[in-house]
């Protein structure tokens, strides 16, 4: 695992086409912004694990992930999106 120290406004680039930006730090919470290709799928780990637990086979997991990748490519992910 790679560990980085970043400040608000700092961005990390992954694979030349994914950007992760530190948007806000409040107490022990960090709000991150993601920019990524439209065909990429980004899920919080707990959501990904829930999909795996509830899917009897890999085909259903792939289908669920493909459905989620049709959403806009620049968006907030996680509880920050809901204001929490």
PDB file of N, CA and C in Angstrom:
ATOM      1  N   UNK A   1       0.846  -1.170   0.000  1.00  0.00           N
ATOM      2  CA  UNK A   1       0.000   0.000   0.000  1.00  0.00           C
ATOM      3  C   UNK A   1       0.896   1.238   0.000  1.00  0.00           C
ATOM      4  N   UNK A   2       0.519   2.215  -0.777  1.00  0.00           N
ATOM      5  CA  UNK A   2       1.235   3.482  -0.855  1.00  0.00           C
ATOM      6  C   UNK A   2       0.582   4.477   0.108  1.00  0.00           C
ATOM      7  N   UNK A   3       1.383   5.176   0.894  1.00  0.00           N
ATOM      8  CA  UNK A   3       0.890   6.211   1.798  1.00  0.00           C
ATOM      9  C   UNK A   3       1.408   7.554   1.318  1.00  0.00           C
ATOM     10  N   UNK A   4       0.521   8.546   1.252  1.00  0.00           N
ATOM     11  CA  UNK A   4       0.889   9.891   0.826  1.00  0.00           C
ATOM     12  C   UNK A   4       0.374  10.905   1.835  1.00  0.00           C
ATOM     13  N   UNK A   5       1.090  11.991   1.955  1.00  0.00           N
ATOM     14  CA  UNK A   5       0.614  13.128   2.724  1.00  0.00           C
ATOM     15  C   UNK A   5       0.259  14.213   1.721  1.00  0.00           C
ATOM     16  N   UNK A   6      -0.969  14.678   1.751  1.00  0.00           N
ATOM     17  CA  UNK A   6      -1.444  15.690   0.818  1.00  0.00           C
ATOM     18  C   UNK A   6      -2.162  16.781   1.587  1.00  0.00           C
ATOM     19  N   UNK A   7      -2.226  17.967   0.984  1.00  0.00           N
ATOM     20  CA  UNK A   7      -2.932  19.100   1.567  1.00  0.00           C
ATOM     21  C   UNK A   7      -4.186  19.376   0.749  1.00  0.00           C
ATOM     22  N   UNK A   8      -5.090  20.179   1.302  1.00  0.00           N
ATOM     23  CA  UNK A   8      -6.303  20.557   0.578  1.00  0.00           C
ATOM     24  C   UNK A   8      -5.909  21.164  -0.763  1.00  0.00           C
ATOM     25  N   UNK A   9      -6.542  20.692  -1.815  1.00  0.00           N
ATOM     26  CA  UNK A   9      -6.265  21.157  -3.169  1.00  0.00           C
ATOM     27  C   UNK A   9      -5.238  20.314  -3.905  1.00  0.00           C
ATOM     28  N   UNK A  10      -4.479  19.495  -3.187  1.00  0.00           N
ATOM     29  CA  UNK A  10      -3.486  18.625  -3.830  1.00  0.00           C
ATOM     30  C   UNK A  10      -4.187  17.474  -4.544  1.00  0.00           C
ATOM     31  N   UNK A  11      -3.604  17.062  -5.669  1.00  0.00           N
ATOM     32  CA  UNK A  11      -4.175  15.998  -6.496  1.00  0.00           C
ATOM     33  C   UNK A  11      -3.144  14.919  -6.742  1.00  0.00           C
ATOM     34  N   UNK A  12      -3.616  13.684  -6.791  1.00  0.00           N
ATOM     35  CA  UNK A  12      -2.796  12.528  -7.145  1.00  0.00           C
ATOM     36  C   UNK A  12      -3.349  11.985  -8.457  1.00  0.00           C
ATOM     37  N   UNK A  13      -2.469  11.644  -9.402  1.00  0.00           N
ATOM     38  CA  UNK A  13      -2.876  11.085 -10.690  1.00  0.00           C
ATOM     39  C   UNK A  13      -2.526   9.600 -10.711  1.00  0.00           C
ATOM     40  N   UNK A  14      -3.493   8.777 -11.127  1.00  0.00           N
ATOM     41  CA  UNK A  14      -3.318   7.327 -11.204  1.00  0.00           C
ATOM     42  C   UNK A  14      -3.549   6.892 -12.650  1.00  0.00           C
ATOM     43  N   UNK A  15      -2.623   6.130 -13.203  1.00  0.00           N
ATOM     44  CA  UNK A  15      -2.740   5.591 -14.568  1.00  0.00           C
ATOM     45  C   UNK A  15      -3.007   6.658 -15.627  1.00  0.00           C
ATOM     46  N   UNK A  16      -2.517   7.843 -15.442  1.00  0.00           N
ATOM     47  CA  UNK A  16      -2.641   8.940 -16.407  1.00  0.00           C
ATOM     48  C   UNK A  16      -4.068   9.410 -16.665  1.00  0.00           C
ATOM     49  N   UNK A  17      -5.087   8.792 -16.074  1.00  0.00           N
ATOM     50  CA  UNK A  17      -6.454   9.201 -16.395  1.00  0.00           C
ATOM     51  C   UNK A  17      -7.408   9.228 -15.188  1.00  0.00           C
ATOM     52  N   UNK A  18      -6.877   9.037 -14.006  1.00  0.00           N
ATOM     53  CA  UNK A  18      -7.689   9.114 -12.791  1.00  0.00           C
ATOM     54  C   UNK A  18      -7.039  10.132 -11.862  1.00  0.00           C
ATOM     55  N   UNK A  19      -7.834  11.095 -11.397  1.00  0.00           N
ATOM     56  CA  UNK A  19      -7.332  12.102 -10.464  1.00  0.00           C
ATOM     57  C   UNK A  19      -8.105  12.009  -9.153  1.00  0.00           C
ATOM     58  N   UNK A  20      -7.374  12.085  -8.058  1.00  0.00           N
ATOM     59  CA  UNK A  20      -7.971  12.111  -6.726  1.00  0.00           C
ATOM     60  C   UNK A  20      -7.486  13.400  -6.068  1.00  0.00           C
ATOM     61  N   UNK A  21      -8.427  14.266  -5.697  1.00  0.00           N
ATOM     62  CA  UNK A  21      -8.093  15.567  -5.131  1.00  0.00           C
ATOM     63  C   UNK A  21      -8.613  15.669  -3.703  1.00  0.00           C
ATOM     64  N   UNK A  22      -7.782  16.185  -2.804  1.00  0.00           N
ATOM     65  CA  UNK A  22      -8.218  16.444  -1.430  1.00  0.00           C
ATOM     66  C   UNK A  22      -9.046  17.725  -1.471  1.00  0.00           C
ATOM     67  N   UNK A  23     -10.335  17.597  -1.165  1.00  0.00           N
ATOM     68  CA  UNK A  23     -11.253  18.722  -1.250  1.00  0.00           C
ATOM     69  C   UNK A  23     -11.414  19.417   0.101  1.00  0.00           C
ATOM     70  N   UNK A  24     -11.486  18.621   1.171  1.00  0.00           N
ATOM     71  CA  UNK A  24     -11.734  19.195   2.492  1.00  0.00           C
ATOM     72  C   UNK A  24     -11.225  18.241   3.564  1.00  0.00           C
ATOM     73  N   UNK A  25     -10.729  18.813   4.654  1.00  0.00           N
ATOM     74  CA  UNK A  25     -10.353  18.029   5.826  1.00  0.00           C
ATOM     75  C   UNK A  25     -11.078  18.649   7.009  1.00  0.00           C
ATOM     76  N   UNK A  26     -11.861  17.825   7.699  1.00  0.00           N
ATOM     77  CA  UNK A  26     -12.624  18.315   8.847  1.00  0.00           C
ATOM     78  C   UNK A  26     -12.524  17.274   9.951  1.00  0.00           C
ATOM     79  N   UNK A  27     -11.757  17.581  10.982  1.00  0.00           N
ATOM     80  CA  UNK A  27     -11.561  16.616  12.060  1.00  0.00           C
ATOM     81  C   UNK A  27     -10.878  15.370  11.530  1.00  0.00           C
ATOM     82  N   UNK A  28     -11.535  14.224  11.714  1.00  0.00           N
ATOM     83  CA  UNK A  28     -10.971  12.953  11.247  1.00  0.00           C
ATOM     84  C   UNK A  28     -11.514  12.543   9.884  1.00  0.00           C
ATOM     85  N   UNK A  29     -12.276  13.427   9.230  1.00  0.00           N
ATOM     86  CA  UNK A  29     -12.855  13.119   7.918  1.00  0.00           C
ATOM     87  C   UNK A  29     -12.122  13.865   6.817  1.00  0.00           C
ATOM     88  N   UNK A  30     -11.943  13.176   5.707  1.00  0.00           N
ATOM     89  CA  UNK A  30     -11.310  13.767   4.533  1.00  0.00           C
ATOM     90  C   UNK A  30     -12.278  13.615   3.367  1.00  0.00           C
ATOM     91  N   UNK A  31     -12.592  14.721   2.680  1.00  0.00           N
ATOM     92  CA  UNK A  31     -13.447  14.664   1.501  1.00  0.00           C
ATOM     93  C   UNK A  31     -12.546  14.635   0.277  1.00  0.00           C
ATOM     94  N   UNK A  32     -12.741  13.616  -0.560  1.00  0.00           N
ATOM     95  CA  UNK A  32     -11.949  13.449  -1.769  1.00  0.00           C
ATOM     96  C   UNK A  32     -12.833  13.649  -2.986  1.00  0.00           C
ATOM     97  N   UNK A  33     -12.278  14.255  -4.024  1.00  0.00           N
ATOM     98  CA  UNK A  33     -12.963  14.380  -5.304  1.00  0.00           C
ATOM     99  C   UNK A  33     -12.263  13.498  -6.316  1.00  0.00           C
ATOM    100  N   UNK A  34     -13.045  12.819  -7.157  1.00  0.00           N
ATOM    101  CA  UNK A  34     -12.494  11.897  -8.145  1.00  0.00           C
ATOM    102  C   UNK A  34     -12.882  12.345  -9.548  1.00  0.00           C
ATOM    103  N   UNK A  35     -11.919  12.321 -10.456  1.00  0.00           N
ATOM    104  CA  UNK A  35     -12.170  12.508 -11.875  1.00  0.00           C
ATOM    105  C   UNK A  35     -11.619  11.275 -12.560  1.00  0.00           C
ATOM    106  N   UNK A  36     -12.454  10.622 -13.388  1.00  0.00           N
ATOM    107  CA  UNK A  36     -12.030   9.372 -14.009  1.00  0.00           C
ATOM    108  C   UNK A  36     -12.803   9.152 -15.299  1.00  0.00           C
ATOM    109  N   UNK A  37     -12.327   8.250 -16.160  1.00  0.00           N
ATOM    110  CA  UNK A  37     -13.003   7.990 -17.432  1.00  0.00           C
ATOM    111  C   UNK A  37     -14.435   7.497 -17.223  1.00  0.00           C
ATOM    112  N   UNK A  38     -15.295   7.811 -18.185  1.00  0.00           N
ATOM    113  CA  UNK A  38     -16.698   7.407 -18.087  1.00  0.00           C
ATOM    114  C   UNK A  38     -16.868   5.896 -17.994  1.00  0.00           C
ATOM    115  N   UNK A  39     -15.941   5.138 -18.563  1.00  0.00           N
ATOM    116  CA  UNK A  39     -16.086   3.683 -18.544  1.00  0.00           C
ATOM    117  C   UNK A  39     -15.488   3.043 -17.289  1.00  0.00           C
ATOM    118  N   UNK A  40     -14.935   3.848 -16.397  1.00  0.00           N
ATOM    119  CA  UNK A  40     -14.366   3.322 -15.150  1.00  0.00           C
ATOM    120  C   UNK A  40     -15.462   3.175 -14.100  1.00  0.00           C
ATOM    121  N   UNK A  41     -15.276   2.242 -13.201  1.00  0.00           N
ATOM    122  CA  UNK A  41     -16.201   2.041 -12.094  1.00  0.00           C
ATOM    123  C   UNK A  41     -15.461   2.337 -10.797  1.00  0.00           C
ATOM    124  N   UNK A  42     -16.059   3.190  -9.975  1.00  0.00           N
ATOM    125  CA  UNK A  42     -15.477   3.517  -8.677  1.00  0.00           C
ATOM    126  C   UNK A  42     -16.551   3.263  -7.624  1.00  0.00           C
ATOM    127  N   UNK A  43     -16.233   2.405  -6.679  1.00  0.00           N
ATOM    128  CA  UNK A  43     -17.161   2.074  -5.606  1.00  0.00           C
ATOM    129  C   UNK A  43     -16.456   2.174  -4.265  1.00  0.00           C
ATOM    130  N   UNK A  44     -17.206   2.606  -3.239  1.00  0.00           N
ATOM    131  CA  UNK A  44     -16.669   2.490  -1.889  1.00  0.00           C
ATOM    132  C   UNK A  44     -16.494   1.005  -1.616  1.00  0.00           C
ATOM    133  N   UNK A  45     -15.470   0.651  -0.856  1.00  0.00           N
ATOM    134  CA  UNK A  45     -15.162  -0.760  -0.633  1.00  0.00           C
ATOM    135  C   UNK A  45     -16.331  -1.515  -0.011  1.00  0.00           C
ATOM    136  N   UNK A  46     -17.053  -0.891   0.932  1.00  0.00           N
ATOM    137  CA  UNK A  46     -18.166  -1.590   1.566  1.00  0.00           C
ATOM    138  C   UNK A  46     -19.290  -1.895   0.573  1.00  0.00           C
ATOM    139  N   UNK A  47     -19.484  -1.034  -0.415  1.00  0.00           N
ATOM    140  CA  UNK A  47     -20.485  -1.291  -1.458  1.00  0.00           C
ATOM    141  C   UNK A  47     -20.023  -2.434  -2.351  1.00  0.00           C
ATOM    142  N   UNK A  48     -18.755  -2.397  -2.746  1.00  0.00           N
ATOM    143  CA  UNK A  48     -18.187  -3.461  -3.577  1.00  0.00           C
ATOM    144  C   UNK A  48     -18.315  -4.817  -2.877  1.00  0.00           C
ATOM    145  N   UNK A  49     -17.980  -4.867  -1.591  1.00  0.00           N
ATOM    146  CA  UNK A  49     -18.074  -6.119  -0.838  1.00  0.00           C
ATOM    147  C   UNK A  49     -19.521  -6.594  -0.716  1.00  0.00           C
ATOM    148  N   UNK A  50     -20.454  -5.655  -0.567  1.00  0.00           N
ATOM    149  CA  UNK A  50     -21.870  -6.023  -0.490  1.00  0.00           C
ATOM    150  C   UNK A  50     -22.328  -6.642  -1.807  1.00  0.00           C
ATOM    151  N   UNK A  51     -21.902  -6.068  -2.920  1.00  0.00           N
ATOM    152  CA  UNK A  51     -22.240  -6.633  -4.232  1.00  0.00           C
ATOM    153  C   UNK A  51     -21.710  -8.054  -4.332  1.00  0.00           C
ATOM    154  N   UNK A  52     -20.470  -8.255  -3.910  1.00  0.00           N
ATOM    155  CA  UNK A  52     -19.883  -9.598  -3.974  1.00  0.00           C
ATOM    156  C   UNK A  52     -20.635 -10.588  -3.085  1.00  0.00           C
ATOM    157  N   UNK A  53     -20.998 -10.160  -1.880  1.00  0.00           N
ATOM    158  CA  UNK A  53     -21.715 -11.041  -0.954  1.00  0.00           C
ATOM    159  C   UNK A  53     -23.091 -11.429  -1.481  1.00  0.00           C
ATOM    160  N   UNK A  54     -23.758 -10.484  -2.134  1.00  0.00           N
ATOM    161  CA  UNK A  54     -25.133 -10.711  -2.575  1.00  0.00           C
ATOM    162  C   UNK A  54     -25.242 -11.278  -3.982  1.00  0.00           C
ATOM    163  N   UNK A  55     -24.137 -11.488  -4.658  1.00  0.00           N
ATOM    164  CA  UNK A  55     -24.158 -12.001  -6.028  1.00  0.00           C
ATOM    165  C   UNK A  55     -23.671 -13.442  -6.057  1.00  0.00           C
ATOM    166  N   UNK A  56     -24.508 -14.354  -6.544  1.00  0.00           N
ATOM    167  CA  UNK A  56     -24.106 -15.757  -6.577  1.00  0.00           C
ATOM    168  C   UNK A  56     -23.032 -16.068  -7.614  1.00  0.00           C
ATOM    169  N   UNK A  57     -22.831 -15.164  -8.579  1.00  0.00           N
ATOM    170  CA  UNK A  57     -21.781 -15.432  -9.567  1.00  0.00           C
ATOM    171  C   UNK A  57     -21.143 -14.151 -10.073  1.00  0.00           C
ATOM    172  N   UNK A  58     -20.002 -14.293 -10.677  1.00  0.00           N
ATOM    173  CA  UNK A  58     -19.211 -13.166 -11.158  1.00  0.00           C
ATOM    174  C   UNK A  58     -19.929 -12.378 -12.239  1.00  0.00           C
ATOM    175  N   UNK A  59     -20.718 -13.023 -13.075  1.00  0.00           N
ATOM    176  CA  UNK A  59     -21.423 -12.335 -14.155  1.00  0.00           C
ATOM    177  C   UNK A  59     -22.333 -11.245 -13.600  1.00  0.00           C
ATOM    178  N   UNK A  60     -23.021 -11.528 -12.495  1.00  0.00           N
ATOM    179  CA  UNK A  60     -23.888 -10.521 -11.899  1.00  0.00           C
ATOM    180  C   UNK A  60     -23.079  -9.362 -11.323  1.00  0.00           C
ATOM    181  N   UNK A  61     -21.928  -9.653 -10.775  1.00  0.00           N
ATOM    182  CA  UNK A  61     -21.066  -8.597 -10.250  1.00  0.00           C
ATOM    183  C   UNK A  61     -20.627  -7.698 -11.395  1.00  0.00           C
ATOM    184  N   UNK A  62     -20.179  -8.294 -12.487  1.00  0.00           N
ATOM    185  CA  UNK A  62     -19.757  -7.498 -13.646  1.00  0.00           C
ATOM    186  C   UNK A  62     -20.898  -6.625 -14.148  1.00  0.00           C
ATOM    187  N   UNK A  63     -22.092  -7.193 -14.238  1.00  0.00           N
ATOM    188  CA  UNK A  63     -23.250  -6.441 -14.713  1.00  0.00           C
ATOM    189  C   UNK A  63     -23.543  -5.256 -13.793  1.00  0.00           C
ATOM    190  N   UNK A  64     -23.495  -5.478 -12.496  1.00  0.00           N
ATOM    191  CA  UNK A  64     -23.742  -4.402 -11.538  1.00  0.00           C
ATOM    192  C   UNK A  64     -22.699  -3.305 -11.666  1.00  0.00           C
ATOM    193  N   UNK A  65     -21.449  -3.692 -11.852  1.00  0.00           N
ATOM    194  CA  UNK A  65     -20.382  -2.710 -11.992  1.00  0.00           C
ATOM    195  C   UNK A  65     -20.510  -1.947 -13.296  1.00  0.00           C
ATOM    196  N   UNK A  66     -20.885  -2.615 -14.376  1.00  0.00           N
ATOM    197  CA  UNK A  66     -21.070  -1.940 -15.659  1.00  0.00           C
ATOM    198  C   UNK A  66     -22.216  -0.949 -15.577  1.00  0.00           C
ATOM    199  N   UNK A  67     -23.297  -1.307 -14.895  1.00  0.00           N
ATOM    200  CA  UNK A  67     -24.421  -0.392 -14.726  1.00  0.00           C
ATOM    201  C   UNK A  67     -23.998   0.863 -13.981  1.00  0.00           C
ATOM    202  N   UNK A  68     -23.156   0.714 -12.973  1.00  0.00           N
ATOM    203  CA  UNK A  68     -22.732   1.871 -12.183  1.00  0.00           C
ATOM    204  C   UNK A  68     -21.788   2.773 -12.957  1.00  0.00           C
ATOM    205  N   UNK A  69     -21.102   2.259 -13.974  1.00  0.00           N
ATOM    206  CA  UNK A  69     -20.136   3.078 -14.712  1.00  0.00           C
ATOM    207  C   UNK A  69     -20.805   3.983 -15.727  1.00  0.00           C
ATOM    208  N   UNK A  70     -22.126   3.886 -15.909  1.00  0.00           N
ATOM    209  CA  UNK A  70     -22.810   4.739 -16.869  1.00  0.00           C
ATOM    210  C   UNK A  70     -23.155   6.101 -16.283  1.00  0.00           C
ATOM    211  N   UNK A  71     -22.842   6.325 -15.011  1.00  0.00           N
ATOM    212  CA  UNK A  71     -23.101   7.603 -14.367  1.00  0.00           C
ATOM    213  C   UNK A  71     -22.022   8.611 -14.747  1.00  0.00           C
ATOM    214  N   UNK A  72     -22.238   9.907 -14.453  1.00  0.00           N
ATOM    215  CA  UNK A  72     -21.237  10.933 -14.799  1.00  0.00           C
ATOM    216  C   UNK A  72     -19.862  10.613 -14.241  1.00  0.00           C
ATOM    217  N   UNK A  73     -18.833  11.079 -14.945  1.00  0.00           N
ATOM    218  CA  UNK A  73     -17.474  10.692 -14.580  1.00  0.00           C
ATOM    219  C   UNK A  73     -16.835  11.581 -13.525  1.00  0.00           C
ATOM    220  N   UNK A  74     -17.450  12.703 -13.196  1.00  0.00           N
ATOM    221  CA  UNK A  74     -16.890  13.548 -12.134  1.00  0.00           C
ATOM    222  C   UNK A  74     -17.979  13.725 -11.091  1.00  0.00           C
ATOM    223  N   UNK A  75     -17.764  13.133  -9.921  1.00  0.00           N
ATOM    224  CA  UNK A  75     -18.797  13.147  -8.903  1.00  0.00           C
ATOM    225  C   UNK A  75     -18.197  12.883  -7.535  1.00  0.00           C
ATOM    226  N   UNK A  76     -18.955  13.206  -6.530  1.00  0.00           N
ATOM    227  CA  UNK A  76     -18.536  12.898  -5.162  1.00  0.00           C
ATOM    228  C   UNK A  76     -18.895  11.455  -4.878  1.00  0.00           C
ATOM    229  N   UNK A  77     -18.047  10.772  -4.149  1.00  0.00           N
ATOM    230  CA  UNK A  77     -18.271   9.377  -3.810  1.00  0.00           C
ATOM    231  C   UNK A  77     -18.353   9.262  -2.291  1.00  0.00           C
ATOM    232  N   UNK A  78     -19.348   8.569  -1.791  1.00  0.00           N
ATOM    233  CA  UNK A  78     -19.401   8.281  -0.367  1.00  0.00           C
ATOM    234  C   UNK A  78     -20.313   9.203   0.397  1.00  0.00           C
ATOM    235  N   UNK A  79     -20.115   9.220   1.711  1.00  0.00           N
ATOM    236  CA  UNK A  79     -21.031   9.942   2.582  1.00  0.00           C
ATOM    237  C   UNK A  79     -20.966  11.448   2.384  1.00  0.00           C
ATOM    238  N   UNK A  80     -19.854  11.978   1.907  1.00  0.00           N
ATOM    239  CA  UNK A  80     -19.751  13.422   1.686  1.00  0.00           C
ATOM    240  C   UNK A  80     -20.783  13.877   0.667  1.00  0.00           C
ATOM    241  N   UNK A  81     -21.109  13.017  -0.277  1.00  0.00           N
ATOM    242  CA  UNK A  81     -22.082  13.313  -1.305  1.00  0.00           C
ATOM    243  C   UNK A  81     -23.462  13.562  -0.689  1.00  0.00           C
ATOM    244  N   UNK A  82     -23.742  12.919   0.428  1.00  0.00           N
ATOM    245  CA  UNK A  82     -25.029  13.055   1.086  1.00  0.00           C
ATOM    246  C   UNK A  82     -24.987  14.105   2.197  1.00  0.00           C
ATOM    247  N   UNK A  83     -23.867  14.824   2.257  1.00  0.00           N
ATOM    248  CA  UNK A  83     -23.747  15.862   3.263  1.00  0.00           C
ATOM    249  C   UNK A  83     -23.349  15.359   4.629  1.00  0.00           C
ATOM    250  N   UNK A  84     -22.849  14.091   4.722  1.00  0.00           N
ATOM    251  CA  UNK A  84     -22.508  13.542   6.036  1.00  0.00           C
ATOM    252  C   UNK A  84     -21.066  13.328   6.250  1.00  0.00           C
TER     253      UNK A  84
END
